[in-house]
Short mmCIF file of C-alpha atoms in Angstrom, two decimals:
data_model
loop_
_atom_site.label_atom_id
_atom_site.label_comp_id
_atom_site.label_asym_id
_atom_site.label_seq_id
_atom_site.Cartn_x
_atom_site.Cartn_y
_atom_site.Cartn_z
CA MET N 1 78.74 86.26 176.27
CA ALA N 2 79.66 89.72 174.95
CA ILE N 3 82.62 91.44 176.57
CA GLU N 4 80.47 94.26 177.93
CA SER N 5 77.94 92.00 179.60
CA ALA N 6 80.63 89.67 180.96
CA ALA N 7 82.42 92.68 182.42
CA GLU N 8 79.22 93.80 184.11
CA ARG N 9 78.49 90.31 185.38
CA PHE N 10 82.01 89.87 186.79
CA PRO N 11 83.31 93.27 187.94
CA LEU N 12 86.97 92.77 188.86
CA SER N 13 89.10 94.17 191.64
CA PHE N 14 92.87 93.66 191.52
CA HIS N 15 95.22 92.49 194.24
CA GLN N 16 98.77 91.40 194.98
CA GLU N 17 99.96 88.08 196.35
CA SER N 18 100.55 89.45 199.85
CA GLU N 19 96.86 90.31 200.18
CA ARG N 20 95.63 86.81 199.41
CA ASP N 21 95.56 85.62 202.99
CA ARG N 22 93.07 88.28 203.98
CA TRP N 23 90.34 86.22 202.34
CA ARG N 24 91.65 82.93 203.60
CA LYS N 25 92.33 83.58 207.24
CA GLY N 26 90.18 82.33 210.05
CA ILE N 27 90.77 78.64 209.42
CA THR N 28 91.29 76.97 212.79
CA ARG N 29 92.62 73.50 212.41
CA PRO N 30 92.46 70.51 214.75
CA TRP N 31 95.63 68.45 215.12
CA LEU N 32 94.18 65.57 213.16
CA ALA N 33 91.10 65.61 210.96
CA VAL N 34 89.01 62.86 209.38
CA LYS N 35 90.40 63.86 206.00
CA ASP N 36 93.95 63.13 207.19
CA LEU N 37 92.92 59.59 208.12
CA ILE N 38 91.20 59.11 204.78
CA TRP N 39 94.36 60.31 203.06
CA LEU N 40 96.45 57.84 205.04
CA VAL N 41 94.23 54.96 204.03
CA TYR N 42 94.29 56.20 200.44
CA LEU N 43 98.05 56.67 200.25
CA PHE N 44 99.02 53.36 201.76
CA PRO N 45 96.61 50.39 201.86
CA ALA N 46 94.47 51.61 198.93
CA ARG N 47 97.52 52.33 196.79
CA TRP N 48 99.05 48.95 197.57
CA LEU N 49 95.78 47.27 196.70
CA ALA N 50 95.58 49.20 193.42
CA ARG N 51 98.90 47.69 192.38
CA LEU N 52 97.59 44.18 192.91
CA LEU N 53 94.04 44.31 191.58
CA PRO N 54 93.13 44.60 187.89
CA ALA N 55 92.21 48.21 187.06
CA GLY N 56 88.54 47.39 186.37
CA TRP N 57 88.18 45.61 189.70
CA MET N 58 89.71 48.55 191.49
CA ILE N 59 87.17 50.97 190.06
CA GLU N 60 84.36 48.53 190.83
CA LEU N 61 85.58 48.32 194.42
CA VAL N 62 85.82 52.10 194.71
CA GLN N 63 82.26 52.50 193.46
CA ARG N 64 81.02 49.98 195.99
CA LEU N 65 82.57 52.11 198.71
CA ASP N 66 80.28 54.99 197.78
CA PRO N 67 77.69 54.47 200.59
CA VAL N 68 80.48 54.30 203.21
CA ALA N 69 82.14 57.39 201.79
CA GLN N 70 78.83 59.30 201.73
CA LEU N 71 78.46 58.47 205.42
CA LEU N 72 82.00 59.59 206.28
CA ILE N 73 81.69 62.93 204.57
CA ARG N 74 78.34 64.01 206.00
CA GLY N 75 79.83 67.26 207.30
CA ARG N 76 81.41 68.05 203.95
CA LYS N 77 78.13 67.24 202.26
CA ARG N 78 76.36 69.90 204.29
CA VAL N 79 78.99 72.44 203.20
CA LEU N 80 78.68 71.29 199.61
CA LEU N 81 74.89 71.54 199.69
CA SER N 82 75.00 75.13 200.90
CA ARG N 83 77.61 76.05 198.25
CA LEU N 84 75.59 74.35 195.53
CA GLU N 85 72.45 76.16 196.63
CA LEU N 86 74.27 79.46 196.51
CA GLY N 87 75.91 78.75 193.18
CA LEU N 88 72.97 77.18 191.39
CA GLY N 89 70.23 79.09 193.14
CA SER N 90 68.20 75.91 193.58
CA ARG N 91 67.83 73.73 196.66
CA ALA N 92 66.02 71.00 194.74
CA ALA N 93 68.88 70.38 192.31
CA ALA N 94 71.59 70.62 194.97
CA ALA N 95 70.90 67.31 196.76
CA ASP N 96 71.07 65.22 193.61
CA ILE N 97 74.17 67.01 192.36
CA ALA N 98 75.88 66.63 195.74
CA GLN N 99 75.31 62.87 195.61
CA ARG N 100 76.79 62.64 192.13
CA TYR N 101 79.61 65.04 193.00
CA PHE N 102 80.89 62.80 195.81
CA ARG N 103 80.54 59.71 193.65
CA ASN N 104 82.59 61.42 190.93
CA ALA N 105 85.17 62.54 193.49
CA LEU N 106 85.49 58.97 194.74
CA VAL N 107 85.84 57.54 191.25
CA ARG N 108 88.48 60.15 190.43
CA ALA N 109 90.42 59.13 193.53
CA GLY N 110 90.28 55.54 192.24
CA ASP N 111 91.27 56.66 188.74
CA ASP N 112 94.37 58.37 190.12
CA LEU N 113 95.43 55.09 191.70
CA ILE N 114 95.34 53.26 188.38
CA LEU N 115 96.30 56.13 186.08
CA ASP N 116 99.87 54.97 185.49
CA ARG N 117 98.60 51.56 184.39
CA LEU N 118 95.97 53.12 182.14
CA VAL N 119 98.67 55.28 180.55
CA SER N 120 101.21 52.51 180.02
CA GLY N 121 98.57 50.18 178.60
CA ASN N 122 96.93 52.84 176.37
CA GLY N 123 93.83 52.19 178.42
CA ILE N 124 92.28 55.65 178.53
CA ARG N 125 88.99 55.52 176.65
CA CYS N 126 88.02 58.75 174.97
CA LEU N 127 84.37 58.74 173.98
CA GLU N 128 84.48 62.11 172.29
CA PHE N 129 87.23 64.58 171.43
CA ARG N 130 85.86 67.79 170.00
CA GLY N 131 88.07 70.66 168.90
CA ARG N 132 91.28 68.82 168.05
CA LYS N 133 91.33 71.02 164.96
CA HIS N 134 91.36 74.11 167.18
CA LEU N 135 94.41 72.84 169.00
CA GLU N 136 96.21 71.92 165.79
CA GLU N 137 95.42 75.30 164.25
CA ALA N 138 96.69 77.07 167.35
CA LEU N 139 99.94 75.09 167.33
CA ALA N 140 100.40 75.74 163.62
CA GLU N 141 100.96 79.39 164.50
CA GLY N 142 104.13 78.36 166.33
CA HIS N 143 103.58 80.14 169.65
CA GLY N 144 102.39 77.16 171.65
CA ALA N 145 98.91 76.94 173.16
CA ILE N 146 97.40 77.56 176.57
CA LEU N 147 94.64 75.13 177.46
CA LEU N 148 92.56 77.01 179.98
CA THR N 149 90.50 74.74 182.18
CA GLY N 150 88.57 74.69 185.40
CA HIS N 151 89.21 72.01 188.00
CA PHE N 152 87.11 69.22 186.53
CA PHE N 153 87.51 65.66 187.75
CA ALA N 154 88.53 64.29 184.35
CA ASN N 155 91.42 66.71 183.78
CA ARG N 156 94.24 64.32 184.63
CA LEU N 157 92.88 61.54 182.45
CA ALA N 158 92.31 64.00 179.62
CA LYS N 159 95.83 65.36 179.86
CA CYS N 160 97.30 61.88 179.76
CA TYR N 161 95.09 61.11 176.77
CA LEU N 162 96.26 64.26 174.98
CA ALA N 163 99.85 63.31 175.74
CA SER N 164 99.26 59.89 174.17
CA LEU N 165 98.13 61.68 170.99
CA GLY N 166 101.33 63.72 170.89
CA PHE N 167 99.98 66.85 172.64
CA PRO N 168 101.54 66.66 176.12
CA PRO N 169 100.40 69.59 178.25
CA LEU N 170 102.55 71.01 181.02
CA SER N 171 100.37 71.40 184.12
CA VAL N 172 100.82 74.41 186.34
CA ARG N 173 100.01 73.35 189.89
CA ASN N 174 99.97 74.87 193.31
CA SER N 175 101.92 72.29 195.29
CA GLN N 176 101.34 74.04 198.60
CA SER N 177 97.61 74.56 198.44
CA ARG N 178 95.89 74.94 201.76
CA GLU N 179 93.43 72.25 202.56
CA PRO N 180 90.77 73.71 204.83
CA SER N 181 89.56 70.36 206.13
CA SER N 182 92.99 69.02 207.07
CA GLY N 183 94.44 69.04 210.52
CA ARG N 184 97.78 70.55 211.47
CA LEU N 185 99.50 67.17 211.59
CA GLY N 186 97.88 66.25 208.32
CA MET N 187 99.20 69.38 206.64
CA ARG N 188 102.68 68.71 207.99
CA LEU N 189 102.98 64.95 207.53
CA VAL N 190 100.30 63.61 205.22
CA ARG N 191 99.88 66.44 202.76
CA PRO N 192 103.49 66.31 201.47
CA ARG N 193 103.06 62.60 200.77
CA TYR N 194 99.81 63.27 198.97
CA ASP N 195 101.55 65.98 196.93
CA ALA N 196 104.34 63.55 196.05
CA PHE N 197 101.73 61.02 194.99
CA LEU N 198 99.94 63.63 192.86
CA HIS N 199 103.26 64.55 191.28
CA SER N 200 103.81 60.92 190.35
CA VAL N 201 100.35 60.89 188.77
CA ILE N 202 100.53 64.22 186.94
CA ARG N 203 104.25 63.94 186.05
CA ASP N 204 104.51 66.71 183.46
CA GLU N 205 104.00 69.64 185.78
CA VAL N 206 105.56 72.75 187.22
CA SER N 207 104.82 74.04 190.66
CA ILE N 208 103.97 77.70 191.07
CA GLN N 209 106.32 77.64 194.05
CA ASP N 210 109.19 76.83 191.69
CA PRO N 211 111.19 80.06 191.18
CA GLU N 212 111.59 79.02 187.55
CA CYS N 213 107.87 78.43 187.03
CA THR N 214 107.38 81.27 184.55
CA LEU N 215 110.55 80.32 182.72
CA LYS N 216 109.42 76.72 182.39
CA ILE N 217 106.08 77.88 181.00
CA LEU N 218 107.91 80.18 178.63
CA LYS N 219 110.22 77.38 177.58
CA ARG N 220 107.35 75.01 176.83
CA LEU N 221 105.49 77.63 174.80
CA ARG N 222 108.64 78.63 172.94
CA GLU N 223 109.06 75.01 171.95
CA ASN N 224 105.54 75.30 170.52
CA GLY N 225 104.27 73.13 173.33
CA ILE N 226 101.09 73.17 175.39
CA VAL N 227 100.57 74.56 178.88
CA ASN N 228 97.50 73.83 180.96
CA ILE N 229 96.46 76.62 183.28
CA HIS N 230 93.55 76.46 185.67
CA LEU N 231 91.41 79.56 185.71
CA ASP N 232 89.69 78.77 188.98
CA VAL N 233 92.65 79.18 191.32
CA SER N 234 94.55 82.27 192.40
CA VAL N 235 97.94 80.80 191.55
CA SER N 236 99.45 84.03 190.39
CA SER N 237 101.47 86.82 191.91
CA GLN N 238 98.68 89.11 190.80
CA PHE N 239 95.06 88.18 190.85
CA ALA N 240 91.63 89.59 190.31
CA MET N 241 88.69 89.10 192.60
CA THR N 242 85.04 88.98 191.69
CA SER N 243 81.80 87.40 192.77
CA PHE N 244 81.46 83.91 191.31
CA LEU N 245 78.90 81.17 191.88
CA GLY N 246 77.66 82.70 195.09
CA ASN N 247 81.10 83.39 196.53
CA ALA N 248 81.74 87.11 196.87
CA HIS N 249 85.52 86.75 196.99
CA GLN N 250 86.55 84.32 194.27
CA LEU N 251 90.14 84.85 193.15
CA PHE N 252 91.29 84.45 189.57
CA PRO N 253 94.83 84.47 188.22
CA THR N 254 95.79 87.15 185.72
CA GLY N 255 99.37 86.28 184.86
CA PHE N 256 98.52 83.87 182.06
CA LEU N 257 96.98 86.77 180.11
CA ARG N 258 100.29 88.59 180.28
CA ILE N 259 102.10 85.49 179.06
CA ALA N 260 99.62 84.98 176.23
CA ARG N 261 99.90 88.59 175.14
CA ARG N 262 103.69 88.72 175.32
CA LEU N 263 104.24 85.45 173.49
CA LYS N 264 101.21 85.76 171.17
CA THR N 265 100.04 82.41 172.47
CA PRO N 266 96.43 81.43 171.75
CA ILE N 267 94.23 80.65 174.75
CA LEU N 268 91.88 77.72 174.20
CA PRO N 269 89.14 77.24 176.80
CA THR N 270 88.92 73.52 177.40
CA LEU N 271 86.48 71.20 179.15
CA CYS N 272 87.24 67.65 180.27
CA LEU N 273 84.49 65.37 181.55
CA GLY N 274 84.04 61.77 182.61
CA ASN N 275 86.22 59.18 184.30
CA SER N 276 88.28 56.10 183.48
CA ARG N 277 85.22 54.43 181.94
CA GLY N 278 85.29 57.12 179.27
CA ILE N 279 86.22 60.75 178.93
CA GLN N 280 85.09 63.62 176.75
CA ILE N 281 87.32 66.50 175.74
CA GLU N 282 86.14 69.73 174.24
CA ILE N 283 88.68 72.30 173.09
CA GLU N 284 87.01 75.52 172.09
CA GLU N 285 88.16 77.92 169.42
CA ARG N 286 90.92 80.29 170.48
CA PHE N 287 89.63 82.98 172.78
CA PRO N 288 89.48 86.28 170.89
CA MET N 289 91.77 88.44 173.00
CA THR N 290 90.80 92.08 173.09
CA PRO N 291 93.89 94.24 172.73
CA ALA N 292 94.80 96.58 175.54
CA ASP N 293 97.53 99.06 176.34
CA GLY N 294 97.94 98.48 180.05
CA GLU N 295 97.78 95.38 182.20
CA ARG N 296 94.60 96.34 184.05
CA GLU N 297 92.89 97.02 180.77
CA LEU N 298 94.10 93.67 179.44
CA TYR N 299 92.55 91.87 182.41
CA GLN N 300 89.42 93.98 182.40
CA ASN N 301 88.84 93.35 178.70
CA ASN N 302 89.47 89.62 178.71
CA LEU N 303 89.15 87.98 182.10
CA PRO N 304 85.36 88.44 182.54
CA GLY N 305 84.72 86.70 179.20
CA LEU N 306 86.86 83.74 180.25
CA ILE N 307 85.22 83.61 183.68
CA ALA N 308 81.81 83.60 181.99
CA ARG N 309 82.86 80.59 179.89
CA LEU N 310 84.07 78.77 182.98
CA GLU N 311 80.84 79.52 184.80
CA SER N 312 78.86 78.19 181.87
CA GLN N 313 80.92 74.96 181.88
CA ILE N 314 80.35 74.52 185.60
CA LEU N 315 76.63 75.18 185.42
CA ARG N 316 76.29 72.66 182.59
CA HIS N 317 78.25 70.02 184.53
CA PRO N 318 78.07 70.97 188.21
CA ASP N 319 78.72 67.43 189.48
CA GLN N 320 82.06 67.32 187.64
CA TRP N 321 83.59 70.53 188.99
CA GLU N 322 85.95 69.77 191.83
CA LEU N 323 86.11 73.07 193.64
CA TRP N 324 82.58 73.53 194.99
CA ILE N 325 83.86 72.76 198.45
CA ARG N 326 86.86 75.07 198.23
CA ILE N 327 85.26 78.23 196.87
CA VAL S 1 132.95 82.72 174.61
CA THR S 2 135.69 85.26 175.20
CA ILE S 3 134.78 88.81 174.33
CA ASP S 4 136.51 92.09 174.52
CA ASN S 5 136.11 93.68 177.96
CA THR S 6 134.95 97.00 176.53
CA LYS S 7 132.27 95.32 174.45
CA ARG S 8 131.25 93.19 177.39
CA GLN S 9 130.91 96.27 179.60
CA ALA S 10 128.84 98.03 176.94
CA ILE S 11 126.49 95.02 176.75
CA ARG S 12 126.28 94.86 180.54
CA GLU S 13 125.22 98.49 180.64
CA ARG S 14 122.60 97.99 177.94
CA ILE S 15 121.23 94.96 179.78
CA ALA S 16 121.06 96.90 183.05
CA SER S 17 119.19 99.80 181.40
CA CYS S 18 116.89 97.37 179.68
CA ILE S 19 115.98 95.62 182.95
CA VAL S 20 115.38 98.93 184.73
CA ARG S 21 113.02 100.00 181.91
CA ALA S 22 111.24 96.64 181.61
CA LEU S 23 110.51 96.41 185.30
CA SER S 24 109.98 100.15 185.82
CA LEU S 25 112.51 99.95 188.63
CA ASN S 26 113.14 102.94 190.80
CA ALA S 27 116.87 102.36 190.47
CA ASP S 28 119.84 103.57 188.52
CA PRO S 29 121.08 101.09 185.89
CA GLY S 30 124.51 101.50 187.48
CA ASP S 31 123.14 99.82 190.64
CA LEU S 32 122.76 96.61 188.69
CA LEU S 33 126.36 96.58 187.56
CA GLN S 34 127.88 95.70 190.91
CA GLU S 35 129.97 92.55 190.70
CA GLY S 36 128.37 89.47 192.23
CA LEU S 37 124.89 90.98 192.33
CA ARG S 38 122.06 88.52 191.67
CA LEU S 39 119.58 90.11 189.29
CA GLU S 40 116.70 87.98 190.54
CA GLN S 41 116.38 90.28 193.57
CA PHE S 42 115.05 92.91 191.18
CA PHE S 43 112.35 90.57 189.92
CA GLY S 44 110.76 90.88 193.37
CA PHE S 45 107.50 89.11 194.24
CA ASP S 46 106.23 89.25 190.70
CA SER S 47 107.14 85.90 189.18
CA LEU S 48 106.12 87.23 185.78
CA ALA S 49 108.73 89.97 185.93
CA VAL S 50 111.21 87.51 184.50
CA LEU S 51 108.98 87.21 181.43
CA GLU S 52 109.12 90.96 180.92
CA VAL S 53 112.90 90.85 181.27
CA VAL S 54 113.27 88.07 178.71
CA VAL S 55 111.04 89.80 176.18
CA ALA S 56 112.69 93.19 176.75
CA LEU S 57 116.19 91.75 176.31
CA GLU S 58 115.20 89.97 173.14
CA GLU S 59 113.75 93.16 171.70
CA GLU S 60 116.72 95.23 172.78
CA PHE S 61 119.33 92.93 171.25
CA GLY S 62 117.28 91.45 168.40
CA ILE S 63 117.85 87.90 169.58
CA GLU S 64 115.73 85.05 170.84
CA ILE S 65 116.93 83.29 173.95
CA GLU S 66 116.97 79.59 173.17
CA PRO S 67 114.40 77.59 175.17
CA GLU S 68 117.11 75.43 176.77
CA ARG S 69 118.82 78.57 178.11
CA LEU S 70 115.69 79.96 179.78
CA GLU S 71 116.83 79.46 183.34
CA LEU S 72 117.49 81.66 186.34
CA THR S 73 121.18 80.78 186.41
CA LEU S 74 121.54 82.69 183.15
CA LEU S 75 119.05 85.47 183.78
CA SER S 76 120.22 86.41 187.24
CA ASP S 77 123.92 86.74 186.41
CA LEU S 78 124.76 89.88 184.47
CA ASN S 79 128.17 88.65 183.30
CA ARG S 80 126.82 85.35 182.09
CA LEU S 81 123.94 87.14 180.41
CA ALA S 82 126.31 89.57 178.70
CA ASP S 83 128.42 86.68 177.41
CA TYR S 84 125.32 84.90 176.16
CA VAL S 85 123.96 88.00 174.40
CA ALA S 86 127.37 88.56 172.81
CA SER S 87 127.50 84.98 171.58
CA ARG S 88 124.00 85.23 170.11
CA GLN S 89 124.91 88.45 168.39
CA GLY S 90 128.11 86.98 167.10
CA VAL S 91 130.23 89.70 168.73
#
């Protein structure tokens, strides 16, 4: 998409961190929610079971749980359906995608439980890896590379696979994300355990709450390493807001553009699809950054084009994008 | 690294001016020279401010801060930073 048309499609407004809550307030939480109970089952009995069962059996078991899970998340499904309708503009497609979305979410939850075993046993199957050349060319310039992704279910598997090839990406993660469907007790007691579990799965990561976050990113890029940044979360002290997939107030981070400009680091839009049965990775050519004098101009010239790419990825693979429920 | 106090003070002043310029601070560089002051308070809410400081310091002194030294303990202590810059410059 041309810069001009992307800019028209995604007109940006700019905001500071302190303003973020304005768009997120109004969440009233019960003490305990169904999601908290699901998390408890996931973090304890399911995780113990995953250590005992062969990886293939575990995934088979998870898939067999699909009808039960679909029943448990009826409320969430209604939310998802309305978001899908808004985002895709089609009611007919939404139901089928919603079904597949929850199945993919369930399989991803199972994949997380066996990820360490898949990694240690070189068991991640990659069916297709397109654009390795783009990554190698970017790294040859010596300024590191930013893999810019959306929240797709296969990201963790893909990152572990890339690490096994000698391209370990540092993940930038919001370790205190608000979970709208969690209860107050869940946020206080269960969520930290879930975060610790995720940390053990993702491993090579830096939290945006870490005061040294930017320095760790800088360090990795200076070592000609790879940093993975998600475009579809407002994990930045500055962010831009625009209408996106039917949501009038979608927030996008802007800080990574400053980092890329300052360090001359190429940004490579990346798409990861699939699950532990097989993943596909597509690393696009480096994004052609349009030069700019000021920060606003930098964001205005480049962010809409990147958002347009993300939107295209999501619309091509709507059942694999994790954040439908959160937008 | 032990450096001459006059040279160290000169580097401290250049660092302070550099930070004020990089962050467009509404402050006098002399404000940053107080003993025991933690520079991170000037980075404020903008976590990327530290990036601007690193790049500005490198341009000012013609050095590159080694990746293993990119940490707040170095960047928020003016004396430590001055010693580091001096060592990189071979003063």
